[in-house]
Short mmCIF file of C-alpha atoms in Angstrom, two decimals:
data_model
loop_
_atom_site.label_atom_id
_atom_site.label_comp_id
_atom_site.label_asym_id
_atom_site.label_seq_id
_atom_site.Cartn_x
_atom_site.Cartn_y
_atom_site.Cartn_z
CA MET A 1 -63.68 -46.54 18.81
CA ALA A 2 -61.41 -44.13 18.87
CA LYS A 3 -59.54 -42.86 15.91
CA ARG A 4 -55.29 -43.62 16.42
CA ARG A 5 -53.42 -40.83 15.43
CA ASN A 6 -49.89 -41.67 13.19
CA TYR A 7 -47.18 -39.63 14.95
CA LYS A 8 -44.28 -41.71 12.70
CA PRO A 9 -43.77 -38.96 10.25
CA LEU A 10 -43.59 -36.17 13.00
CA THR A 11 -41.37 -38.63 15.13
CA ALA A 12 -38.82 -38.96 12.39
CA LEU A 13 -38.90 -35.15 11.92
CA ILE A 14 -38.08 -34.42 15.84
CA ALA A 15 -35.58 -36.82 15.77
CA LEU A 16 -33.92 -35.51 12.55
CA ALA A 17 -34.05 -32.04 13.97
CA VAL A 18 -32.19 -33.26 16.72
CA ALA A 19 -29.85 -35.13 14.67
CA ALA A 20 -29.16 -31.94 13.18
CA LEU A 21 -28.65 -29.87 16.14
CA VAL A 22 -26.01 -32.46 17.96
CA SER A 23 -23.90 -32.64 14.59
CA ALA A 24 -23.75 -28.47 14.22
CA ALA A 25 -22.35 -28.25 17.80
CA VAL A 26 -19.60 -30.54 16.97
CA ILE A 27 -16.02 -28.47 17.20
CA PHE A 28 -12.81 -29.43 17.29
CA THR A 29 -9.50 -28.03 16.93
CA ASN A 30 -7.05 -27.95 14.00
CA VAL A 31 -3.66 -26.04 15.06
CA THR A 32 -1.39 -24.28 12.52
CA TYR A 33 1.31 -21.64 13.08
CA TRP A 34 1.85 -19.02 10.77
CA VAL A 35 5.61 -18.35 10.77
CA VAL A 36 6.31 -14.98 9.43
CA ASN A 37 9.89 -13.61 7.93
CA ALA A 38 11.14 -10.64 6.13
CA THR A 39 12.89 -10.16 2.84
CA LYS A 40 13.22 -7.41 -0.11
CA PRO A 41 10.68 -8.03 -2.23
CA PRO A 42 11.85 -9.72 -5.70
CA ALA A 43 11.06 -6.39 -7.62
CA MET A 44 12.14 -2.73 -6.88
CA LYS A 45 12.36 0.68 -8.09
CA TYR A 46 15.39 2.40 -8.71
CA PRO A 47 16.39 6.16 -10.28
CA GLY A 48 16.76 5.73 -13.94
CA ALA A 49 19.63 7.02 -16.13
CA ASP A 50 17.47 10.47 -17.16
CA THR A 51 17.99 11.37 -13.69
CA SER A 52 21.71 12.37 -14.22
CA VAL A 53 21.26 14.63 -16.93
CA ALA A 54 21.74 17.92 -16.71
CA GLU A 55 22.75 17.37 -13.15
CA GLY A 56 19.24 15.92 -12.40
CA GLN A 57 17.74 19.33 -13.09
CA TYR A 58 14.41 17.86 -15.27
CA ILE A 59 13.89 14.47 -13.68
CA LYS A 60 13.94 13.16 -10.12
CA VAL A 61 13.07 10.45 -7.94
CA SER A 62 12.82 10.24 -4.52
CA TYR A 63 10.44 7.34 -2.23
CA TYR A 64 8.96 8.23 1.25
CA TYR A 65 6.41 6.13 3.40
CA ASP A 66 2.85 6.85 3.31
CA ASN A 67 1.64 6.23 6.89
CA THR A 68 -1.87 5.98 6.04
CA GLN A 69 -1.87 3.94 3.45
CA ASN A 70 0.70 2.12 4.91
CA ILE A 71 2.44 1.80 1.46
CA ASN A 72 6.06 2.81 0.20
CA ILE A 73 5.41 4.99 -2.25
CA THR A 74 7.80 6.18 -5.36
CA ARG A 75 7.60 9.96 -6.53
CA ILE A 76 8.98 10.47 -9.91
CA SER A 77 8.98 14.44 -10.61
CA VAL A 78 9.61 15.42 -14.43
CA ILE A 79 9.69 18.71 -15.90
CA GLY A 80 7.83 18.71 -19.42
CA PHE A 81 8.90 21.91 -22.51
CA THR A 82 5.68 23.83 -22.92
CA GLY A 83 4.71 23.28 -26.58
CA ASP A 84 7.33 20.73 -27.11
CA PRO A 85 6.95 17.02 -26.69
CA THR A 86 8.95 15.91 -24.03
CA ASN A 87 10.40 11.84 -23.83
CA TYR A 88 12.67 10.35 -20.92
CA THR A 89 13.60 6.68 -21.89
CA SER A 90 14.75 5.93 -18.79
CA ALA A 91 12.84 7.45 -15.72
CA LEU A 92 12.89 4.36 -13.70
CA ARG A 93 14.13 1.36 -13.72
CA ILE A 94 12.53 -2.05 -12.53
CA CYS A 95 14.87 -4.73 -10.97
CA ASN A 96 14.63 -7.91 -10.04
CA TYR A 97 18.14 -8.50 -7.70
CA TYR A 98 16.51 -9.95 -4.82
CA GLY A 99 13.95 -12.53 -6.20
CA SER A 100 14.33 -16.69 -7.10
CA THR A 101 12.17 -16.13 -10.09
CA SER A 102 11.22 -14.50 -12.80
CA VAL A 103 8.62 -12.09 -11.97
CA THR A 104 6.06 -10.18 -14.91
CA ALA A 105 5.60 -6.25 -14.16
CA GLN A 106 2.40 -4.15 -15.66
CA LEU A 107 1.63 -0.71 -15.74
CA ILE A 108 -1.51 0.51 -14.45
CA TYR A 109 -2.82 4.26 -14.98
CA ARG A 110 -5.24 4.99 -11.42
CA GLY A 111 -5.68 8.80 -12.92
CA THR A 112 -5.11 12.43 -10.59
CA VAL A 113 -3.99 11.93 -7.38
CA GLY A 114 -5.51 15.06 -6.00
CA SER A 115 -6.27 18.58 -7.61
CA THR A 116 -4.30 21.70 -8.21
CA GLY A 117 -6.52 23.16 -11.01
CA ASN A 118 -3.70 23.04 -13.54
CA GLU A 119 -4.45 19.74 -15.36
CA GLY A 120 -5.64 20.98 -18.18
CA TYR A 121 -2.26 22.15 -19.21
CA VAL A 122 -1.37 18.38 -19.14
CA LYS A 123 -2.12 17.34 -22.58
CA ALA A 124 -0.11 13.68 -22.69
CA PHE A 125 0.78 11.85 -19.93
CA TYR A 126 2.05 8.27 -20.88
CA VAL A 127 4.32 5.84 -19.41
CA TYR A 128 5.66 3.17 -21.06
CA TRP A 129 8.17 0.31 -20.93
CA THR A 130 11.34 1.18 -23.10
CA ASN A 131 13.80 -1.94 -22.30
CA PRO A 132 12.33 -4.45 -23.49
CA TYR A 133 10.04 -2.01 -25.96
CA THR A 134 6.77 -3.10 -25.30
CA GLN A 135 2.90 -1.12 -26.52
CA PRO A 136 0.86 -0.11 -25.47
CA GLY A 137 2.07 1.83 -22.06
CA ALA A 138 -0.37 3.32 -19.91
CA GLY A 139 -1.60 6.72 -19.32
CA PHE A 140 -3.21 9.20 -21.92
CA ILE A 141 -2.17 10.41 -24.60
CA GLY A 142 -4.94 14.05 -25.63
CA SER A 143 -8.34 12.49 -25.32
CA THR A 144 -7.44 9.15 -25.39
CA THR A 145 -6.55 6.67 -21.84
CA TYR A 146 -4.50 3.92 -21.59
CA THR A 147 -5.50 2.17 -18.24
CA GLN A 148 -2.83 -0.51 -18.37
CA SER A 149 0.38 -1.48 -20.45
CA ALA A 150 1.48 -4.49 -21.97
CA THR A 151 3.18 -7.09 -19.65
CA VAL A 152 7.67 -7.63 -19.62
CA THR A 153 9.18 -10.19 -18.04
CA ILE A 154 11.78 -9.38 -15.82
CA ASN A 155 13.91 -12.23 -15.26
CA GLN A 156 16.50 -12.91 -11.52
CA GLY A 157 18.91 -10.59 -11.65
CA GLN A 158 17.83 -8.20 -14.40
CA CYS A 159 15.96 -4.98 -15.22
CA ALA A 160 13.40 -3.18 -17.21
CA THR A 161 13.34 0.39 -17.92
CA VAL A 162 10.21 2.89 -18.13
CA GLY A 163 9.96 5.62 -19.81
CA VAL A 164 7.83 9.07 -19.38
CA TYR A 165 6.52 10.90 -22.53
CA LEU A 166 4.88 14.39 -21.87
CA LYS A 167 2.78 17.10 -23.96
CA ILE A 168 2.75 20.65 -22.11
CA ASP A 169 -0.07 23.11 -23.67
CA PRO A 170 1.86 25.57 -25.01
CA SER A 171 -0.72 28.28 -24.01
CA ILE A 172 0.52 27.87 -20.20
CA PRO A 173 0.86 31.43 -18.36
CA MET A 174 4.66 31.77 -17.51
CA SER A 175 3.81 31.90 -13.89
CA LEU A 176 3.28 28.54 -14.35
CA ALA A 177 6.25 27.19 -16.61
CA ASP A 178 8.43 28.21 -13.78
CA GLY A 179 10.12 24.54 -13.64
CA LYS A 180 8.38 24.31 -9.50
CA THR A 181 4.95 24.62 -10.15
CA ILE A 182 3.29 21.16 -10.09
CA LEU A 183 0.90 21.05 -12.44
CA ALA A 184 -0.66 17.95 -12.08
CA THR A 185 -0.05 14.74 -10.40
CA TYR A 186 -0.58 11.22 -11.70
CA GLN A 187 -0.80 7.76 -9.94
CA VAL A 188 0.43 4.62 -12.17
CA ASP A 189 1.32 1.44 -9.99
CA ILE A 190 3.83 -1.57 -11.05
CA GLN A 191 1.74 -4.86 -10.61
CA PHE A 192 4.02 -7.45 -10.11
CA THR A 193 2.86 -11.41 -10.58
CA MET A 194 5.72 -13.81 -9.95
CA SER A 195 6.43 -16.98 -12.37
#
């Protein structure tokens, strides 16, 4: 008598495989429309009061659009005095004029942008919130680096002020201490969180 083979497990496995293929092939579409509008950002940057000291010859604020990164960049040019700490308490204002809620802001130190070969003459570059005053700031003082500042809350219609502390090596060559030669460029991002 011939022995009968039991194909039930194999048949069940084939049936499951076919069911899996059939269920994987089910596709449906649910249409969504994404409507894009534009408005001013809730927090914007403006020159601080120190930009008008001595007719703006020590600190200047300008803006440009970087096509390679597709972002707006604010450039703050500051002059430090050799050998003495220089402190600007109102270099930049961050204002929440267009938002409907408060925003929190934090300064994030990213480091140097490019190299001039003269960065070693800058012994301190430290940005911080002056109004409201909170610590720590962001940047470096000597060999200590502060990667991010404390956060501040900027309510609707209010501003927060950023200061900068600089210290330039007193042994800098006079050819570099002309007030025009760029010693270093540092990137500090302002990170916003909406409430």
